[in-house]
PDB file of C-alpha atoms and ligand atoms in Angstrom:
ATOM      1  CA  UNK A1301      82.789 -26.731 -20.412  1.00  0.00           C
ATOM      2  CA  UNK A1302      78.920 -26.018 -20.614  1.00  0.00           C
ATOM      3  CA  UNK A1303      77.345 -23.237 -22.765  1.00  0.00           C
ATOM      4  CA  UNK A1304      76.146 -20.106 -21.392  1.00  0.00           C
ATOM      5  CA  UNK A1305      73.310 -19.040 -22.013  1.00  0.00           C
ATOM      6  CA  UNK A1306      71.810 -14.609 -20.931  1.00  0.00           C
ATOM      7  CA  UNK A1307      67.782 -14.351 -20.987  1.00  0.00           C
ATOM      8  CA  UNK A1308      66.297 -10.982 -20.318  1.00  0.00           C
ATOM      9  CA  UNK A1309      63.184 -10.761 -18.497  1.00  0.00           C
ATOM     10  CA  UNK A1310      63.706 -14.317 -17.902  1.00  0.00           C
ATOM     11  CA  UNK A1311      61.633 -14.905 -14.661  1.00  0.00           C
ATOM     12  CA  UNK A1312      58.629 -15.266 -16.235  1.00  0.00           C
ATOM     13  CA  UNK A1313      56.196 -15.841 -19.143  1.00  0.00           C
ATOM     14  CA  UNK A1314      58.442 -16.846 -22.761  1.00  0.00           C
ATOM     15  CA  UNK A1315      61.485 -15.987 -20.914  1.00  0.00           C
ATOM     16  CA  UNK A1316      61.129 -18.152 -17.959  1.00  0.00           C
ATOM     17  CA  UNK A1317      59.979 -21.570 -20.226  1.00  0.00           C
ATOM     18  CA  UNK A1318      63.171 -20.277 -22.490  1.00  0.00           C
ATOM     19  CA  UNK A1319      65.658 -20.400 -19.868  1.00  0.00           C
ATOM     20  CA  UNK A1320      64.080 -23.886 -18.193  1.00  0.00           C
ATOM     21  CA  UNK A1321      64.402 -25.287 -21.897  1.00  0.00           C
ATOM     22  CA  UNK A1322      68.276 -24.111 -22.221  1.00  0.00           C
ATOM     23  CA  UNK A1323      68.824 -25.847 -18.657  1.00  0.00           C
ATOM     24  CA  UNK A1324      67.394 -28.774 -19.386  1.00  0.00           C
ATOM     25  CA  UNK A1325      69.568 -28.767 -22.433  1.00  0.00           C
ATOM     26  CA  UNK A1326      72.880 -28.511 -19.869  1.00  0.00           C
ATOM     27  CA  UNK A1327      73.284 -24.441 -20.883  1.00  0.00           C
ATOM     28  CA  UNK A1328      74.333 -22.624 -17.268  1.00  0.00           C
ATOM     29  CA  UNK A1329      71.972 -20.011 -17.308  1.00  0.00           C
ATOM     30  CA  UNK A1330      71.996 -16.101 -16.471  1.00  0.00           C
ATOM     31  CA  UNK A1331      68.747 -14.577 -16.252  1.00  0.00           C
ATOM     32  CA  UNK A1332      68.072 -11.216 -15.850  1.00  0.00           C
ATOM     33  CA  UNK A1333      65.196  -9.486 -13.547  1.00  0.00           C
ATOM     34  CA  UNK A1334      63.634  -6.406 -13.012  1.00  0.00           C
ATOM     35  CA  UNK A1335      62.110  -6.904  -9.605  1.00  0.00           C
ATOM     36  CA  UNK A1336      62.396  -9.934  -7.410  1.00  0.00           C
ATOM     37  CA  UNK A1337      59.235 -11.409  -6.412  1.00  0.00           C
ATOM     38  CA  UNK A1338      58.185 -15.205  -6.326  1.00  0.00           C
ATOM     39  CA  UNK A1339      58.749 -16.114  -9.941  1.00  0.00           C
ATOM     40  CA  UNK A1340      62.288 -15.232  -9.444  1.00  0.00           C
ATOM     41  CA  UNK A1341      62.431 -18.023  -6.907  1.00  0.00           C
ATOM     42  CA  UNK A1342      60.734 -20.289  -8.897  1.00  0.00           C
ATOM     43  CA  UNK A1343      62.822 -19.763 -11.791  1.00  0.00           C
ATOM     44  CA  UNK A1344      66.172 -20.194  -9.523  1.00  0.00           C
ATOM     45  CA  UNK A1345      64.550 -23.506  -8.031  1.00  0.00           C
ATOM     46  CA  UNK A1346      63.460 -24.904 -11.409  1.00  0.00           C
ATOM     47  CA  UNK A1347      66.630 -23.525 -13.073  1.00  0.00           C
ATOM     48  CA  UNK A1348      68.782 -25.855 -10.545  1.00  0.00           C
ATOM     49  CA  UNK A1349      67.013 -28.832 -10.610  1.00  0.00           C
ATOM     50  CA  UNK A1350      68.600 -29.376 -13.902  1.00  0.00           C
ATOM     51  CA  UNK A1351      72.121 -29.569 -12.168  1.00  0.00           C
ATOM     52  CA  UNK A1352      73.602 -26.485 -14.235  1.00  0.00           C
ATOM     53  CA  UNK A1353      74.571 -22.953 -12.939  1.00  0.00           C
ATOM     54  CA  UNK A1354      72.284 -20.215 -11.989  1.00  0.00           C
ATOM     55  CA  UNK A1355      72.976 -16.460 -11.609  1.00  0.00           C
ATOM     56  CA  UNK A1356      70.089 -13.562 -11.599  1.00  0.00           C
ATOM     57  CA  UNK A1357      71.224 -10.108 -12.475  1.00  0.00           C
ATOM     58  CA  UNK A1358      69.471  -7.534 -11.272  1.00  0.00           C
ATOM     59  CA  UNK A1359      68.507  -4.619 -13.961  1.00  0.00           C
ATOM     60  CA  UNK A1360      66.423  -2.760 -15.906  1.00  0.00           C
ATOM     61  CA  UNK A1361      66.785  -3.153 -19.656  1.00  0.00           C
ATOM     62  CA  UNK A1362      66.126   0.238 -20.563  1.00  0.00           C
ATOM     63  CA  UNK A1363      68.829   1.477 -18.511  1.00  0.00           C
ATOM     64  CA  UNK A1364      72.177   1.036 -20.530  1.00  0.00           C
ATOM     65  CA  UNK A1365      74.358   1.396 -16.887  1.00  0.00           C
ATOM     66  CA  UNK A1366      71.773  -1.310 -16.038  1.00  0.00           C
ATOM     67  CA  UNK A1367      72.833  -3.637 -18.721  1.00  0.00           C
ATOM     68  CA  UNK A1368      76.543  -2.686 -18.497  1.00  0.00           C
ATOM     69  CA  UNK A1369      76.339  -4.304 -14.857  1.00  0.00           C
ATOM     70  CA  UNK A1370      74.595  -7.109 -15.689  1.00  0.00           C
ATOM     71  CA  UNK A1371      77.119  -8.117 -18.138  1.00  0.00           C
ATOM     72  CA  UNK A1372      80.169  -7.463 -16.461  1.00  0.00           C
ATOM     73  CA  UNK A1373      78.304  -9.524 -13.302  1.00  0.00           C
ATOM     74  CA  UNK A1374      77.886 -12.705 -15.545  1.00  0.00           C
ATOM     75  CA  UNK A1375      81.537 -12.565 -17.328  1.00  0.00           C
ATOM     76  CA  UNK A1376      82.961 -12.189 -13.695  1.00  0.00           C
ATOM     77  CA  UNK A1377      81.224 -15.230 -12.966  1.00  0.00           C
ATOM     78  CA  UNK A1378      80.610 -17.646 -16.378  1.00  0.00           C
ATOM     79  CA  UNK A1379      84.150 -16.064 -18.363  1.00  0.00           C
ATOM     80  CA  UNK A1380      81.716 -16.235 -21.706  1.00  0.00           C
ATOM     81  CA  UNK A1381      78.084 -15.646 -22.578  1.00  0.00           C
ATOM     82  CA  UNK A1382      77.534 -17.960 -25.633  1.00  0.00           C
ATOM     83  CA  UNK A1383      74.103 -17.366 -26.674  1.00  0.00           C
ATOM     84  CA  UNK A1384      72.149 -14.187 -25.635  1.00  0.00           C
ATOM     85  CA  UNK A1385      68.411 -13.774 -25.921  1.00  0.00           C
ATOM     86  CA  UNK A1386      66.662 -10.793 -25.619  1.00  0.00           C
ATOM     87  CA  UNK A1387      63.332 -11.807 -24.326  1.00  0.00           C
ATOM     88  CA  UNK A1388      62.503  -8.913 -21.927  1.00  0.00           C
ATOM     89  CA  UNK A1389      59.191  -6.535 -22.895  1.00  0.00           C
ATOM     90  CA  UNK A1390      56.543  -4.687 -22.459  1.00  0.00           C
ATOM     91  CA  UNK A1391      52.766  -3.286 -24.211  1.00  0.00           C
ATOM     92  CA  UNK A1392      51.156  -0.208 -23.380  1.00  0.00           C
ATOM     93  CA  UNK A1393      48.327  -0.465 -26.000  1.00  0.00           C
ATOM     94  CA  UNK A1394      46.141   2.628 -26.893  1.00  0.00           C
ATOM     95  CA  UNK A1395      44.968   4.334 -30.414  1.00  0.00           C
ATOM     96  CA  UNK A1396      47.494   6.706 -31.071  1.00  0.00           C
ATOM     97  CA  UNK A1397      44.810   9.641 -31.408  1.00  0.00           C
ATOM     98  CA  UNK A1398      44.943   8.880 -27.221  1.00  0.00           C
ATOM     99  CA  UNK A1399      48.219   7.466 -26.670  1.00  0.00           C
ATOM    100  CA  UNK A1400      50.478   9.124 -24.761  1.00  0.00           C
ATOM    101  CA  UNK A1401      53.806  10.358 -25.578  1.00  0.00           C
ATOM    102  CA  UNK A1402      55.239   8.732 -22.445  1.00  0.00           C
ATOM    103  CA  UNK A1403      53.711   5.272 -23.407  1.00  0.00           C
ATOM    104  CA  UNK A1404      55.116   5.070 -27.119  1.00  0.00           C
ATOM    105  CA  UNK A1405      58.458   6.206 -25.377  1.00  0.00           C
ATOM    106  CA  UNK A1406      58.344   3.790 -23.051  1.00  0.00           C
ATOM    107  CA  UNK A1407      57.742   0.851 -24.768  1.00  0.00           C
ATOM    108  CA  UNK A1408      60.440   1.971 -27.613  1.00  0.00           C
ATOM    109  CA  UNK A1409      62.681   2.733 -24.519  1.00  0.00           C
ATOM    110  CA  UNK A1410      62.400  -1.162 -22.774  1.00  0.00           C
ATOM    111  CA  UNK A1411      61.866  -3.418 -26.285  1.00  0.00           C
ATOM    112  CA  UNK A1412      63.840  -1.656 -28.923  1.00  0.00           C
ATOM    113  CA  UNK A1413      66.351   0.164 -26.697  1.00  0.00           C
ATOM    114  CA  UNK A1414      66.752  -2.814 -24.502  1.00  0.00           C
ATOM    115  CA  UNK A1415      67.796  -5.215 -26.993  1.00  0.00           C
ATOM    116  CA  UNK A1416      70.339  -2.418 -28.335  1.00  0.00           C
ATOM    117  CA  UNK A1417      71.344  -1.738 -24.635  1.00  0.00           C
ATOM    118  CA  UNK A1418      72.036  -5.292 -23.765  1.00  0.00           C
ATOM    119  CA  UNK A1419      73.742  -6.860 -27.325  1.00  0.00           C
ATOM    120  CA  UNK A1420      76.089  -3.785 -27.385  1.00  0.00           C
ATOM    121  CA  UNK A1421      77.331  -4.569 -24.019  1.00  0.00           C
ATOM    122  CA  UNK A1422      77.420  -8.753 -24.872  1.00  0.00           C
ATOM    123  CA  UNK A1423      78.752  -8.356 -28.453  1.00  0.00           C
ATOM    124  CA  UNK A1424      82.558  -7.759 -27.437  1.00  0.00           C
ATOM    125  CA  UNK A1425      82.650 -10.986 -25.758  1.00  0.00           C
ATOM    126  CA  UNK A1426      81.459 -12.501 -28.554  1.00  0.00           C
ATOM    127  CA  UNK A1427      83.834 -10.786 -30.827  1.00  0.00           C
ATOM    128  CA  UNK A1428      86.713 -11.683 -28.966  1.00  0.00           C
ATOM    129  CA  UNK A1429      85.195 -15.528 -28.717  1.00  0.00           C
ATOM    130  CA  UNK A1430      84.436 -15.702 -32.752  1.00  0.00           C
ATOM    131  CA  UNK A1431      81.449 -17.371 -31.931  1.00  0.00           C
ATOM    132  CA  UNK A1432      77.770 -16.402 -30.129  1.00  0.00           C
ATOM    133  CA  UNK A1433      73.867 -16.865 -30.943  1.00  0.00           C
ATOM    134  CA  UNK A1434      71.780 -13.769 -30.781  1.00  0.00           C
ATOM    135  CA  UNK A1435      68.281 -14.565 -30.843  1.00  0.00           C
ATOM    136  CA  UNK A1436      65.837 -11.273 -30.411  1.00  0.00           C
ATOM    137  CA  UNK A1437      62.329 -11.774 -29.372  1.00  0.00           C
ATOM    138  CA  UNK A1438      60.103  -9.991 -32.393  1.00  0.00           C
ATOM    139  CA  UNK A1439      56.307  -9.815 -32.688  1.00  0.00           C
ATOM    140  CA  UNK A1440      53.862 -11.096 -35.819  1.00  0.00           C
ATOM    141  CA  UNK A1441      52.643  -7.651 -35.095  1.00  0.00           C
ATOM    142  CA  UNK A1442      56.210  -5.986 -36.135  1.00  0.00           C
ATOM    143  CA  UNK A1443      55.417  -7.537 -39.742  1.00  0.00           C
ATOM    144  CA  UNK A1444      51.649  -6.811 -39.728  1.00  0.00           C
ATOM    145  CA  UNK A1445      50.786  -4.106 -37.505  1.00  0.00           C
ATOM    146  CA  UNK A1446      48.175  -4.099 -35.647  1.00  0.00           C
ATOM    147  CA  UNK A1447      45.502  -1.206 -34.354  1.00  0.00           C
ATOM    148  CA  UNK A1448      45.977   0.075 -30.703  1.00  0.00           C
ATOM    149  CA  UNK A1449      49.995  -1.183 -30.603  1.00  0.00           C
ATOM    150  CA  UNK A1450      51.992   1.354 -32.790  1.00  0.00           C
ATOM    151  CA  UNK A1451      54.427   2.158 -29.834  1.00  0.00           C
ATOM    152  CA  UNK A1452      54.710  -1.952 -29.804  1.00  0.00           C
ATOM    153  CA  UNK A1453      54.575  -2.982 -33.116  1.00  0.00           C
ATOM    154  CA  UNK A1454      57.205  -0.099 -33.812  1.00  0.00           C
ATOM    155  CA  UNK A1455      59.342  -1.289 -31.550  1.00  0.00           C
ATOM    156  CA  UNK A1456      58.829  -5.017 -32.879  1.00  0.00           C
ATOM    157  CA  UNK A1457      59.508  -4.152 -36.700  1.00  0.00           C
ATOM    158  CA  UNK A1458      62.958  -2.236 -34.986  1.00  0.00           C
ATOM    159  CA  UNK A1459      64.189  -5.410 -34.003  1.00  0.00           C
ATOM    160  CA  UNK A1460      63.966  -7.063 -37.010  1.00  0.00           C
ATOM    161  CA  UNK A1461      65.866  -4.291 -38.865  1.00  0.00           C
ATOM    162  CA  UNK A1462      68.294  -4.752 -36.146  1.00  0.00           C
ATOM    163  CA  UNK A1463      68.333  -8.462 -36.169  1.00  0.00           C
ATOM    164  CA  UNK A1464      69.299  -8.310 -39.932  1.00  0.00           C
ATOM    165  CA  UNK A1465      71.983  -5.539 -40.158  1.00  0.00           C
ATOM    166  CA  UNK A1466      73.772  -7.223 -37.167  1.00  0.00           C
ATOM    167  CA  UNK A1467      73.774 -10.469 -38.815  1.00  0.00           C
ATOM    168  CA  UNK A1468      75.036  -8.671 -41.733  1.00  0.00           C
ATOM    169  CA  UNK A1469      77.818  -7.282 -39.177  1.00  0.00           C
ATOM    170  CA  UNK A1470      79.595  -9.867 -37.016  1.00  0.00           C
ATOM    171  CA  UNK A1471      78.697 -13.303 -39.931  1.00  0.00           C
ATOM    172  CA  UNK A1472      82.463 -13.288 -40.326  1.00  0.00           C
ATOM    173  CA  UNK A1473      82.973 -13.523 -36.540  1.00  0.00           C
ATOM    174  CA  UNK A1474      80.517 -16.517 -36.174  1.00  0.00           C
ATOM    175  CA  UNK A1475      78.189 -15.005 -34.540  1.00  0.00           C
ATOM    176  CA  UNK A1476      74.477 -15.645 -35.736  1.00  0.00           C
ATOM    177  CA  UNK A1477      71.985 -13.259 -34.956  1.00  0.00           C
ATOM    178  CA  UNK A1478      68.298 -14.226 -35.952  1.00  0.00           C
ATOM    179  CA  UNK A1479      64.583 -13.293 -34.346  1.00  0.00           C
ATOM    180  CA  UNK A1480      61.979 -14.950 -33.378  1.00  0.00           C
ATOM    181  CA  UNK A1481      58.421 -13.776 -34.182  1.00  0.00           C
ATOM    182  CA  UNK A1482      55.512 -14.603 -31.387  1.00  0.00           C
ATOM    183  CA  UNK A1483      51.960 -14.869 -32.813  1.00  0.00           C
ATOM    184  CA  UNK A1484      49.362 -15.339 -30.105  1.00  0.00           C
ATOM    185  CA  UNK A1485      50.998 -17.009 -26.942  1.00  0.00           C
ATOM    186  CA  UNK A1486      49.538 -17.743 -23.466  1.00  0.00           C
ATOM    187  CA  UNK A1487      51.656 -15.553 -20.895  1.00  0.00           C
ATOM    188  CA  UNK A1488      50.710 -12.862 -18.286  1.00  0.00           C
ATOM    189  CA  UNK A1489      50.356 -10.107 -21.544  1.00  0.00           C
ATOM    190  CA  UNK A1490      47.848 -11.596 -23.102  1.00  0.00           C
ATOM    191  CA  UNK A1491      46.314 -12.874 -20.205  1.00  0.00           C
ATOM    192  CA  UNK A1492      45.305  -9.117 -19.959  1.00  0.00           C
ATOM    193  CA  UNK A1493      42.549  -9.871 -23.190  1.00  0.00           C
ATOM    194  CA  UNK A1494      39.219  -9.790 -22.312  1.00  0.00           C
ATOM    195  CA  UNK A1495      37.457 -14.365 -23.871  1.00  0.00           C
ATOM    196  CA  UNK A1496      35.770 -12.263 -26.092  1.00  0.00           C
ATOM    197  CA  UNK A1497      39.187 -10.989 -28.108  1.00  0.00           C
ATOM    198  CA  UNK A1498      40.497 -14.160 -27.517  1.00  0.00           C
ATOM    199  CA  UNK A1499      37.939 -16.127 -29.301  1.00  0.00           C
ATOM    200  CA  UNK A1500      38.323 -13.894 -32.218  1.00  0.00           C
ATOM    201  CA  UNK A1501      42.156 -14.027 -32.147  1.00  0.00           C
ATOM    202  CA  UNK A1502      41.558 -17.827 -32.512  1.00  0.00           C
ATOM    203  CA  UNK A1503      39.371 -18.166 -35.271  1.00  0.00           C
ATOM    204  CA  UNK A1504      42.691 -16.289 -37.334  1.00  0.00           C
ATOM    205  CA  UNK A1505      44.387 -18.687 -36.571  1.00  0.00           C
ATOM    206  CA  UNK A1506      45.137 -21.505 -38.962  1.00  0.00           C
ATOM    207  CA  UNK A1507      45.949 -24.334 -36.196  1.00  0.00           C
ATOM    208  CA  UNK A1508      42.843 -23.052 -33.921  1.00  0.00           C
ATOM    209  CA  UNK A1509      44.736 -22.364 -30.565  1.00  0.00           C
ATOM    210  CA  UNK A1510      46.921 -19.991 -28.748  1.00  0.00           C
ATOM    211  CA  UNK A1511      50.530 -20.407 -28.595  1.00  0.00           C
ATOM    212  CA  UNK A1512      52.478 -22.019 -25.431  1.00  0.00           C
ATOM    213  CA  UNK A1513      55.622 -20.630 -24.526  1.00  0.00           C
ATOM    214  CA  UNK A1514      57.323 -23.940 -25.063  1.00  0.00           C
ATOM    215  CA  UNK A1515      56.270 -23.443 -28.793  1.00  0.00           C
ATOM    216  CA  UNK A1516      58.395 -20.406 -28.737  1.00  0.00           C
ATOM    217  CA  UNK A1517      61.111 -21.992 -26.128  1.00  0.00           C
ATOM    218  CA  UNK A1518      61.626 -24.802 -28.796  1.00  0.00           C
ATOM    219  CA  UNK A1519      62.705 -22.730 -31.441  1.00  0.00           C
ATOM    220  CA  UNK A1520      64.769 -20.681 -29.411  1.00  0.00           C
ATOM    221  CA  UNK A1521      66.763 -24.282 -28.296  1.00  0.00           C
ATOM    222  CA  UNK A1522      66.815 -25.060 -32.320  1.00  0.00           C
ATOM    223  CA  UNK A1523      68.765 -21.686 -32.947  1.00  0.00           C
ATOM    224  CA  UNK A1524      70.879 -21.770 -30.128  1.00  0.00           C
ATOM    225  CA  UNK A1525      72.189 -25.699 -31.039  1.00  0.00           C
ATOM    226  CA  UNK A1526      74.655 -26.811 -33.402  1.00  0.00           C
ATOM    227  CA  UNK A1527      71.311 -28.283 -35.710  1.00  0.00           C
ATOM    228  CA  UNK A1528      71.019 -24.451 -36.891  1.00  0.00           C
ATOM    229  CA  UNK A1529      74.603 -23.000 -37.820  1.00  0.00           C
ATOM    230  CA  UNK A1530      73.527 -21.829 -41.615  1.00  0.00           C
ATOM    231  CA  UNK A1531      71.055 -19.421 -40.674  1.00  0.00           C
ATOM    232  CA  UNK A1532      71.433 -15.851 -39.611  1.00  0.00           C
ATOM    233  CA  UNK A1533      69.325 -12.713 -40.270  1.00  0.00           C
ATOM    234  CA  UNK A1534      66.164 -14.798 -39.903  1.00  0.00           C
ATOM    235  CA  UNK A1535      62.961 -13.519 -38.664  1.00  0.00           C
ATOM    236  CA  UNK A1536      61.230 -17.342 -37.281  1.00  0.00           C
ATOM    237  CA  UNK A1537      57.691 -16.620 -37.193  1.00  0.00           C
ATOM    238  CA  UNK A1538      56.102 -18.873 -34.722  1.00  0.00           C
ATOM    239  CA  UNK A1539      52.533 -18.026 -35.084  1.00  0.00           C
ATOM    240  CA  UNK A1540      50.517 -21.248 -35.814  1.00  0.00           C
ATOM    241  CA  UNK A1541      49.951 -19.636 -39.471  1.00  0.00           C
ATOM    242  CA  UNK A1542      48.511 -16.481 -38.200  1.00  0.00           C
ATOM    243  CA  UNK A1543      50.695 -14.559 -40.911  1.00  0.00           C
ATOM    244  CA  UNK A1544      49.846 -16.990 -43.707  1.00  0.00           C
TER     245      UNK A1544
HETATM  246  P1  NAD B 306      55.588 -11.266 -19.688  1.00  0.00           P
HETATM  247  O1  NAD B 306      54.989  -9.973 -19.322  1.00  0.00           O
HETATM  248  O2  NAD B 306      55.057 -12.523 -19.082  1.00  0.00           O
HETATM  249  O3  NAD B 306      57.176 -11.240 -19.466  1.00  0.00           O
HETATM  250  C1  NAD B 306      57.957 -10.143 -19.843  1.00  0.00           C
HETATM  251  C2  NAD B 306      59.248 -10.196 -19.054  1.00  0.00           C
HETATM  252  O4  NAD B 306      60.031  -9.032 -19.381  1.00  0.00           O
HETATM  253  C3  NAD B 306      59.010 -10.154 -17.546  1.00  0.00           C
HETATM  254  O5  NAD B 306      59.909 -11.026 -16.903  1.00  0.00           O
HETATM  255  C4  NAD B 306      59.328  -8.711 -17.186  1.00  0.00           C
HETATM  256  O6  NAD B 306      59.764  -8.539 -15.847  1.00  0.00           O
HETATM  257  C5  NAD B 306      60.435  -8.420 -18.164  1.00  0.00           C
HETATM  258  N1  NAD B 306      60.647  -6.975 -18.344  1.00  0.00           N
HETATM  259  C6  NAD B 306      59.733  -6.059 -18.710  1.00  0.00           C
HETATM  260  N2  NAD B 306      60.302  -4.842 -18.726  1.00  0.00           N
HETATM  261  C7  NAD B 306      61.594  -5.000 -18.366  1.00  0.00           C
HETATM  262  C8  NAD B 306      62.688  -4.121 -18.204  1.00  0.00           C
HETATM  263  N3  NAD B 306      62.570  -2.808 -18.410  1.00  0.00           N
HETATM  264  N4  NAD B 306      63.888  -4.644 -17.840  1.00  0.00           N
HETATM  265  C9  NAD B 306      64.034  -5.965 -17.611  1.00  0.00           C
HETATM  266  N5  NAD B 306      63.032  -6.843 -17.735  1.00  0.00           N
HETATM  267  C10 NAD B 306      61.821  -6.359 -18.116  1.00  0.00           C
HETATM  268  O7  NAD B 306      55.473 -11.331 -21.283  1.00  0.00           O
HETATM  269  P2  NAD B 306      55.772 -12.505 -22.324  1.00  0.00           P
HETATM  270  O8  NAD B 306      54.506 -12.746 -23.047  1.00  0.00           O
HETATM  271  O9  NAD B 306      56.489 -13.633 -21.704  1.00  0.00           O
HETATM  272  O10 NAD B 306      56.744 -11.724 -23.342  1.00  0.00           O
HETATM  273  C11 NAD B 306      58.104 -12.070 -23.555  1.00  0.00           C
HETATM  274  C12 NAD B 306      58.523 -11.494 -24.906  1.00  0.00           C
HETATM  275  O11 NAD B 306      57.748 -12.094 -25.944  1.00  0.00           O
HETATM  276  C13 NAD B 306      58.300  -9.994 -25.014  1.00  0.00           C
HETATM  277  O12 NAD B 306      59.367  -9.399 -25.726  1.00  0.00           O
HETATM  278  C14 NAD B 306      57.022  -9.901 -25.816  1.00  0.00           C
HETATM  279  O13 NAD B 306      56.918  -8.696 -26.508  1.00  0.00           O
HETATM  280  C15 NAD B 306      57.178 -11.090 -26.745  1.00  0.00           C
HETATM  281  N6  NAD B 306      55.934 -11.561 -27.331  1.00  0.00           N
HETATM  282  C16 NAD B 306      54.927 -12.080 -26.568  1.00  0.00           C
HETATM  283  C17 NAD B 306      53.765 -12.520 -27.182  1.00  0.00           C
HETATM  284  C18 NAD B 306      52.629 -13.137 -26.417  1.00  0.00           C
HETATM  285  O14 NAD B 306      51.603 -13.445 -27.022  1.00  0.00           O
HETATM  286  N7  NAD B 306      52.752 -13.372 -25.125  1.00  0.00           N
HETATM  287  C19 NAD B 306      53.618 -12.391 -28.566  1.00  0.00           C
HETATM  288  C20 NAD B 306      54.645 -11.852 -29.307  1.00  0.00           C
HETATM  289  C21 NAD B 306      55.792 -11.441 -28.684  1.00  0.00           C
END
């Protein structure tokens, strides 16, 4: 019987190139959306050419009722989710001397929240299974900080306390829970940057380029796969030595 694998936010960007890596490794997939549009098609059409299952469940993150639904939507269908990661997220970047109370909210509300939201709903399953792979999308910027995101790199630095207590929680069940750390990756968000920021985002970093998503799909595989079943509570900085 094939592995299962949940993606949030997994129509595009990191989420999308996660959840075509886990097909083409035989996982039936589940990906959740928050609005169908053409890269939910895509994903669906890429998704089957790898001859596994496809479902899309419909939901926002931040919404717990939202991510109740989804789950109970992909048990009906799959019995079992085996590895869960939550990809989905958002930046709304401003100094907080002008950011806005709604905009820290927010982005607490869909990262932080949203990971909560969906693993407490997931977790059960797992429970019951004694076995799963949690793997939470962090941020370099939740260990470093960085000016103009403290809504984001609050949220970021939440995860990875979460990531570690709820390894510490469900070890005994099997279940690993560990977090993977983005540097500077080419997606929609930071296609947002003006060059100029870019260039100078590059010359921090060690390996002198941005970040594809299959860099960050790749290590999402290795912790999902039987090659990684001694480590839990790990925060997987892949950054190209940004952080050094
Ligand atoms: P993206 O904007 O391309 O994709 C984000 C995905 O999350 C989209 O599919 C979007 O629809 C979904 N999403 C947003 N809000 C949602 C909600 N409320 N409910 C459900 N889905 C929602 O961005 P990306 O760069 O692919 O980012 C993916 C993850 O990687 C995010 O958690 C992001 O914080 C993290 N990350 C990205 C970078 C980078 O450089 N791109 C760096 C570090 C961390």
């Amino acid at each position: 019987m094939s592995k299962v694998a949940f993606i949030t936010g997994g129509t595009k960007g990191i989420g999308k190139q996660i959840a075509l890596t886990l097909a083409k490794e035989g996982y039936d997939i589940a990906v959740n959306y928050r609005i169908a549009n053409k890269d939910l098609e895509d994903t669906k059409t890429k998704i089957e050419e790898n001859d596994v299952k496809y479902l899309a469940v419909q939901g926002d993150v931040s919404n717990y009722e939202d991510c109740e639904k989804c789950v109970k939507k992909i048990i009906e269908n799959y019995g079992k989710i085996d590895v869960l990661v939550n990809n989905a997220g958002i930046t709304k970047d401003s100094l907080l001397l002008r950011m806005k109370k709604e905009d820290f909210k927010e982005v607490v509300d869909v990262n932080l929240n949203g990971t909560f939201n969906v693993t407490k709903n997931v977790i059960p399953f797992m429970m019951k299974a004694h076995s799963g792979r949690i793997i939470n999308i962090s941020s370099v910027v939740g260990i470093s900080g960085n000016a103009g995101q403290t809504n984001y790199s609050a949220s970021k630095a939440g995860i990875i306390g979460f990531t570690k207590s709820l390894a510490k929680e469900v070890a005994s069940r099997n279940i690993l829970v560990n977090s993977v750390a983005p540097g500077f990756i080419e997606t929609n968000m930071t296609d947002l940057l003006k060059d100029e920021i870019k260039e100078n985002i590059v010359k921090q970093i060690p390996l002198k380029r941005i970040g594809k998503v299959e860099d960050v799909a790749n290590v999402v595989k290795f912790l999902a796969s039987d090659d990684s079943t001694y480590i839990t509570g790990q925060i997987i900085n892949v950054d190209g030595g940004m952080l050094i």
